[in-house]
Short mmCIF file of C-alpha atoms and ligand atoms in Angstrom, two decimals:
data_model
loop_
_atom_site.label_atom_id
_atom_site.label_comp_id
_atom_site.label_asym_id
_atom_site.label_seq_id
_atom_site.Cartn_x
_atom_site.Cartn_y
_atom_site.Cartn_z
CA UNK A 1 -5.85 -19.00 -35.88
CA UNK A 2 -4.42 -16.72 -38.34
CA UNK A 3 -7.09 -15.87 -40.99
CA UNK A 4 -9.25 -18.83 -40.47
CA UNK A 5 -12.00 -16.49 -39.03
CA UNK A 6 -12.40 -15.69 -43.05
CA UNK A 7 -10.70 -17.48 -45.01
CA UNK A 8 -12.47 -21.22 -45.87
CA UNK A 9 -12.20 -24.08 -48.53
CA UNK A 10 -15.60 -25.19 -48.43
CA UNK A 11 -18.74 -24.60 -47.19
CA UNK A 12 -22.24 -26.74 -46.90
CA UNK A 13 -25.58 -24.82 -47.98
CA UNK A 14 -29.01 -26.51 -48.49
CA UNK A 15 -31.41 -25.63 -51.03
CA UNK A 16 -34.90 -24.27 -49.82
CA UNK A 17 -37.55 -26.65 -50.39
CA UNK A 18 -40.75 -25.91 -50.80
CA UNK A 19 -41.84 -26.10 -47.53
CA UNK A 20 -39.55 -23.10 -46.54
CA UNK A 21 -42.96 -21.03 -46.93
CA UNK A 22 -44.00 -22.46 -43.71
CA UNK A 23 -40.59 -21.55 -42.21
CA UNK A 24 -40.21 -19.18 -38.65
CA UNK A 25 -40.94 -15.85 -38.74
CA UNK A 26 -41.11 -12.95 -36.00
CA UNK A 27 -43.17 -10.79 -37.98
CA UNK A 28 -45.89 -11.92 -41.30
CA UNK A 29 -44.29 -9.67 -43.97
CA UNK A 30 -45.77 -12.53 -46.85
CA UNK A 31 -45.19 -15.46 -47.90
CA UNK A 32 -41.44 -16.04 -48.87
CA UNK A 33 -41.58 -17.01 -52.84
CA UNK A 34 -40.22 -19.69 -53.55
CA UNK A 35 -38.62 -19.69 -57.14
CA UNK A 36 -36.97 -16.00 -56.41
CA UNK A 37 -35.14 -17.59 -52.93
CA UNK A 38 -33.75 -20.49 -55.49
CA UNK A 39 -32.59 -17.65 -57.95
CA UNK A 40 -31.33 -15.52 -54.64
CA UNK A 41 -29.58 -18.91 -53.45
CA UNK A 42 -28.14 -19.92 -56.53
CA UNK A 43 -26.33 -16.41 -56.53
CA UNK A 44 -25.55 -16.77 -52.89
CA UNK A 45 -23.47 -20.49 -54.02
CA UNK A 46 -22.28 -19.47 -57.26
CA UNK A 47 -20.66 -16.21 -55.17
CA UNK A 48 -19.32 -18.49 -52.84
CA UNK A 49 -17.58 -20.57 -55.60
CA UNK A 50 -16.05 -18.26 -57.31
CA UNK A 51 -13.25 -17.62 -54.52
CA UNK A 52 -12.38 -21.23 -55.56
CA UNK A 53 -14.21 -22.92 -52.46
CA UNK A 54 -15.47 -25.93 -52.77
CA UNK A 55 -19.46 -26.06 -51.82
CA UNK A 56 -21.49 -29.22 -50.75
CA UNK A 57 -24.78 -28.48 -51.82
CA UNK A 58 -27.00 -30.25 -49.95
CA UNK A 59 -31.04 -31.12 -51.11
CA UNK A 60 -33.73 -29.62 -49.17
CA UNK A 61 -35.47 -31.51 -46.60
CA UNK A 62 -39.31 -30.84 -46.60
CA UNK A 63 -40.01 -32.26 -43.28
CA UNK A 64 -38.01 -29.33 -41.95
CA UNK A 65 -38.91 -25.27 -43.42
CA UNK A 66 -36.00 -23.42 -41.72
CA UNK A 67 -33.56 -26.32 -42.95
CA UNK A 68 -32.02 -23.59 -45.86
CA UNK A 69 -30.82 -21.87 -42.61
CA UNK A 70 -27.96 -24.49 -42.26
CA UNK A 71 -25.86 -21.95 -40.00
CA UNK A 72 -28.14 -22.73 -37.03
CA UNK A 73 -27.29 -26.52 -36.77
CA UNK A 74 -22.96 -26.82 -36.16
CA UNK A 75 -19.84 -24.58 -35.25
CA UNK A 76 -17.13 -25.41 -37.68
CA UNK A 77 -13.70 -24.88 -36.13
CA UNK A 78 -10.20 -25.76 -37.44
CA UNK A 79 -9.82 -28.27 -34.78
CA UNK A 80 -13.64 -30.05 -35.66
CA UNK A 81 -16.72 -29.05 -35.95
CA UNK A 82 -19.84 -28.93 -33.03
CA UNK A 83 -23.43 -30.18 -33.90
CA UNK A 84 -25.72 -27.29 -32.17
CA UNK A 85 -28.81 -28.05 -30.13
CA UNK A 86 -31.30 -25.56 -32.03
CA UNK A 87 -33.61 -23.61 -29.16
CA UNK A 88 -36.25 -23.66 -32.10
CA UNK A 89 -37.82 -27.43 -31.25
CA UNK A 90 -39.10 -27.76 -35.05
CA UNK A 91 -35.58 -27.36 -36.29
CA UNK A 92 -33.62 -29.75 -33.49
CA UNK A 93 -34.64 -32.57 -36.14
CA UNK A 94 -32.25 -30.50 -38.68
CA UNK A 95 -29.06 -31.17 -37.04
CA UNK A 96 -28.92 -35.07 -37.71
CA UNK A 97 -29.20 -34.24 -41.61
CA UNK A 98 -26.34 -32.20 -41.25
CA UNK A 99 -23.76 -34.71 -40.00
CA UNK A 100 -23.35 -37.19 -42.28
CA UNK A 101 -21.84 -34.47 -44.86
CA UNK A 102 -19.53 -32.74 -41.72
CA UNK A 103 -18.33 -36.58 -41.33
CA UNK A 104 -17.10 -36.53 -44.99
CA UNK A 105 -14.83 -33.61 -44.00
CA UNK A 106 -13.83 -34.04 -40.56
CA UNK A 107 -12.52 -36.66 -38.27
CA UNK A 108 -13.41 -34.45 -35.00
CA UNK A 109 -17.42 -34.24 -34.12
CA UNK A 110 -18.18 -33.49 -30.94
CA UNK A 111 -22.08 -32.45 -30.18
CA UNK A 112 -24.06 -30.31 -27.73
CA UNK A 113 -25.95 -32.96 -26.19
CA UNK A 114 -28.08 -30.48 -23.74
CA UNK A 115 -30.40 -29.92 -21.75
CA UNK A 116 -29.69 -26.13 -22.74
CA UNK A 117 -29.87 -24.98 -26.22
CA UNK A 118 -27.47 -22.81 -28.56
CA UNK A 119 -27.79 -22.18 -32.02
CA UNK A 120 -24.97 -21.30 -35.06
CA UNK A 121 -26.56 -17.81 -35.51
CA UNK A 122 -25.90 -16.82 -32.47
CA UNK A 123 -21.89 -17.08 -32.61
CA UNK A 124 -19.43 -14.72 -34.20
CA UNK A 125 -15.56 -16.18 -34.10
CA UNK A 126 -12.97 -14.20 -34.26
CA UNK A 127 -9.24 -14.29 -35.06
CA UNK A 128 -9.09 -14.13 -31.04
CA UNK A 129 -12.07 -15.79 -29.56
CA UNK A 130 -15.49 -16.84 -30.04
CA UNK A 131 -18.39 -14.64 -28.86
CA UNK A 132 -21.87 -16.02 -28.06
CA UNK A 133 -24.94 -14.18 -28.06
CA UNK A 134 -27.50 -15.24 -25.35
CA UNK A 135 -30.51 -15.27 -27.18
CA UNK A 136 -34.32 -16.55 -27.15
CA UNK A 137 -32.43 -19.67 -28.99
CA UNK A 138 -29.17 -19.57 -26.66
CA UNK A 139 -29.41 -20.40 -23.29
CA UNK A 140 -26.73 -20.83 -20.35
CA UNK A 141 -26.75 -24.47 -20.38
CA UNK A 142 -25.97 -24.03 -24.05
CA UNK A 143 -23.29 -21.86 -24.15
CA UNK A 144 -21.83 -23.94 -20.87
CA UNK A 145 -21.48 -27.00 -22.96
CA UNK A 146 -20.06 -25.28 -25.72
CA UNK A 147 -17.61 -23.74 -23.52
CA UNK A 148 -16.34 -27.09 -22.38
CA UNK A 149 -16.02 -28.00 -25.96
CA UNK A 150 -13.88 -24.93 -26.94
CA UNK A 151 -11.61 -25.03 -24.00
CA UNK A 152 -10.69 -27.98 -24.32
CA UNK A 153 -9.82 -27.48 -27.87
CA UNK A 154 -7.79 -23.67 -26.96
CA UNK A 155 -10.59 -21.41 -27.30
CA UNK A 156 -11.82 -18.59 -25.89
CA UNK A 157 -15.23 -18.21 -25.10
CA UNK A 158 -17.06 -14.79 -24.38
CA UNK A 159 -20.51 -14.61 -23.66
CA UNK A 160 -22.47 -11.07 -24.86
CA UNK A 161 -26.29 -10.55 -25.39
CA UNK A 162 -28.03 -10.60 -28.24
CA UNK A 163 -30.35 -7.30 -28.59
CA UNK A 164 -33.70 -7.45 -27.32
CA UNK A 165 -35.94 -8.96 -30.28
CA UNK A 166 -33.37 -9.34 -32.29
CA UNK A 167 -33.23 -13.26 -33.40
CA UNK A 168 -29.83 -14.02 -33.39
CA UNK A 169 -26.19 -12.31 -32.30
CA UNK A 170 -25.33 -12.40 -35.46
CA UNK A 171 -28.26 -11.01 -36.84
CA UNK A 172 -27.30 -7.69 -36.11
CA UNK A 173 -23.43 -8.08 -36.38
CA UNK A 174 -20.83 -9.71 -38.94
CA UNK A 175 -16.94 -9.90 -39.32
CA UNK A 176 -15.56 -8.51 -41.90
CA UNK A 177 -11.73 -9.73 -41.40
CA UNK A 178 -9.55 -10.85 -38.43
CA UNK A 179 -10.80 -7.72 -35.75
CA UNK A 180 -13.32 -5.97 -37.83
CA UNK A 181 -16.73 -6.12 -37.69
CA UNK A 182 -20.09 -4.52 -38.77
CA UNK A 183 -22.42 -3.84 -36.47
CA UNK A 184 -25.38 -2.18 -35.77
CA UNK A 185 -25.32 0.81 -33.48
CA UNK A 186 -27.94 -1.01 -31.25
CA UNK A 187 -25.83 -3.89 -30.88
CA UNK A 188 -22.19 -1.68 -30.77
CA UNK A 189 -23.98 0.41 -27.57
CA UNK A 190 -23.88 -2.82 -26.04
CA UNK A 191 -19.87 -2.32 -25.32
CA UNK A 192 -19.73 -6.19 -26.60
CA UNK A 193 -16.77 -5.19 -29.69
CA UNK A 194 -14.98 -2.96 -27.12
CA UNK A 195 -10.96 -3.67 -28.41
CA UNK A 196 -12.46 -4.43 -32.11
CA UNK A 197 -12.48 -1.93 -35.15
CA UNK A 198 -15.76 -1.72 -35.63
CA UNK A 199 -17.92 -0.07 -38.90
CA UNK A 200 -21.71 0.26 -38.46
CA UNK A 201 -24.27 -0.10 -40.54
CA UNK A 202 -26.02 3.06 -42.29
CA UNK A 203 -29.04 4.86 -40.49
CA UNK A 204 -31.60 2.59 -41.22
CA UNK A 205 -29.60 -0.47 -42.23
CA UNK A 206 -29.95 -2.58 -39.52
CA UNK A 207 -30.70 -5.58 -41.56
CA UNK A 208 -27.66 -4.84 -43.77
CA UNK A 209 -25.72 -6.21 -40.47
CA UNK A 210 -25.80 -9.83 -41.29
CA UNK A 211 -23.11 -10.18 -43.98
CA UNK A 212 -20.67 -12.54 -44.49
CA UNK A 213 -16.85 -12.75 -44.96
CA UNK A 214 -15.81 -15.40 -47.16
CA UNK A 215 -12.52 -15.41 -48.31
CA UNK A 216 -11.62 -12.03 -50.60
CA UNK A 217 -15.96 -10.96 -50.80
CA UNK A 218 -18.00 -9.81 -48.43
CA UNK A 219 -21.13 -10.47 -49.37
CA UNK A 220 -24.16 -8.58 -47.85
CA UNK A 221 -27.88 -8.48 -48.38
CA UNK A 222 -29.09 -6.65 -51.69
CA UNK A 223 -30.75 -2.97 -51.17
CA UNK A 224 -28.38 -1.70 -48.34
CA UNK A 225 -26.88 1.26 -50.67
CA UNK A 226 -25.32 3.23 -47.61
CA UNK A 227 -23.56 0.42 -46.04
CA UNK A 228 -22.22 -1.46 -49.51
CA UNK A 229 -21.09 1.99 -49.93
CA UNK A 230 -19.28 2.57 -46.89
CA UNK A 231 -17.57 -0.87 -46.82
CA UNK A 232 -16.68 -0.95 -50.58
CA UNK A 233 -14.75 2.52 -49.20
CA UNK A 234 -13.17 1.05 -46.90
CA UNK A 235 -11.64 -1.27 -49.29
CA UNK A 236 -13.50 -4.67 -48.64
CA UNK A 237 -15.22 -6.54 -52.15
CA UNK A 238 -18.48 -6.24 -51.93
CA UNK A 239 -21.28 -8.80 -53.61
CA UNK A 240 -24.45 -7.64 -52.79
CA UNK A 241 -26.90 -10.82 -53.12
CA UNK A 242 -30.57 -10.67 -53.20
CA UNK A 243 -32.21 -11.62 -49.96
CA UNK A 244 -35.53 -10.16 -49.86
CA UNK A 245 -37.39 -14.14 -49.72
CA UNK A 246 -35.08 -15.29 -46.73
CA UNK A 247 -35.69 -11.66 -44.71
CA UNK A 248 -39.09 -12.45 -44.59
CA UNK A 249 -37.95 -15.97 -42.75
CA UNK A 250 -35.83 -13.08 -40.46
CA UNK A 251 -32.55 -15.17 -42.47
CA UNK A 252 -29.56 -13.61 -44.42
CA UNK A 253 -26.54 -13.98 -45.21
CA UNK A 254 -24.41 -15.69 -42.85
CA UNK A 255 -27.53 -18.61 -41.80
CA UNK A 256 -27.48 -19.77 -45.43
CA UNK A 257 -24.06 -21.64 -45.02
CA UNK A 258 -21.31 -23.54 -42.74
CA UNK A 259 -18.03 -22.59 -43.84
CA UNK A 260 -15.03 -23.93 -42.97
CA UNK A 261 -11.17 -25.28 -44.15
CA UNK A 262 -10.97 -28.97 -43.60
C1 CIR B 301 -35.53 -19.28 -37.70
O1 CIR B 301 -36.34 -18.54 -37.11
O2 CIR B 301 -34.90 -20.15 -37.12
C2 CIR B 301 -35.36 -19.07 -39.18
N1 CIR B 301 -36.58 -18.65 -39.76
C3 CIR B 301 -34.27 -18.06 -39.47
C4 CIR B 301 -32.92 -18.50 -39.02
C5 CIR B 301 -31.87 -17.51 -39.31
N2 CIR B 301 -30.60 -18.02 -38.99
C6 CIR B 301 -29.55 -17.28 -38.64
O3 CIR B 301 -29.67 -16.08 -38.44
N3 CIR B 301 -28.41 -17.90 -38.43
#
């Protein structure tokens, strides 16, 4: 797969509507403003653009308040791209706004068509295989039909768990290039990255963990100073993006886009 674990033509993102304020939450930290998530997201694109990808933006879709959190609803592989089956039952409705624009881009669509459930946020791929978090939103069935899917197409599949609590896999882990990934200690002590070079977030960080490699930036959640600082050290570009409105929707970097090369 050579770098296409992190380096993409295009991505999709959806702009928050307002209706995002009634979006999921594990914890009532306020209510997510709106006009500072459009200024945060509008960074967010703009950042993504200027590595010369080319990003769909897609409008928001009031009927559904976690729809800005377009990660959740497909898998976008080289060979196609997979519609999820979101565990959350008020975003399922998301996914079938979502194909039409995948359909513009690629000829392969293949769809989890259940019973289980398995969400975007919970999968972290690799240059040599594609992990899956079990999760409150990812459940056997899910990852079994996904499985199918990727083996078919030459992937591996390797199933981890998700943290106790924790939302998503990828909430507490990112890659950063081909075998590198940031992580939070919780998540590391799991033994899931054994074989992977792996760089944690600082003491207290944890929610600097869900960053995103796309193309030569890694962009990571604004007010994380100990972990910009230790991956700007270790040489990666580093866009820190505001994110405060999103984390109180428990969202970040990686759920606000599909990114891909097709
Ligand atoms: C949810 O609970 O589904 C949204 N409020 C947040 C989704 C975050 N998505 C992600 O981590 N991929």
């Amino acid at each position: 797969m050579a770098n296409s674990s992190f380096e993409f033509t295009r991505a999709i993102t959806r702009r928050p509507g307002r209706s995002v304020t009634a979006g999921l939450r594990a914890e009532d930290t306020g209510t997510p403003d709106l006009a500072l998530m459009l200024a945060h997201h509008a960074d967010y694109v703009a950042t993504l653009k200027e590595t010369g990808a080319e990003v769909t933006e897609l409008d928001p879709l009031e009927d559904f308040p976690d729809a800005v959190f377009i990660e959740d609803t497909a898998l976008c592989l080289p060979e196609g791209a997979i519609l999820m089956r979101p565990g959350a039952p008020s975003r399922i409705g998301e996914v079938a706004h979502v194909a039409p624009a995948l359909r513009r881009f690629y000829g392969n669509i293949r769809e989890i068509t259940g019973p289980g459930h398995i969400e975007g946020g919970d999968i972290l791929t690799t240059a040599r295989e594609v992990l899956v978090g079990r999760s409150a939103r990812t459940d056997a069935a899910g990852v079994a039909e996904l499985k199918a899917i990727l083996d078919s197409w030459g992937h591996a599949l390797r199933e981890v768990e998700t943290p106790p609590g924790v939302l998503h896999f990828k909430t507490d882990c990112s890659l950063l290039d081909g075998d590198t990934v940031l992580s939070t200690r919780r998540l590391d002590a799991s033994g899931c990255f054994r074989g992977y070079r792996v760089i944690h977030t600082a003491e207290g960080e944890e929610a600097a963990a869900n960053a995103i490699r796309f193309n030569q930036f890694v962009l990571m959640p604004a007010g994380f100073p100990g972990t910009a600082e230790t991956l700007r050290k270790a040489g990666y570009e580093v866009r820190e993006i505001g994110n405060s409105e999103c984390a109180r929707l428990d969202g970040g970097m990686s759920c606000l886009s599909l990114r891909f090369s097709a």
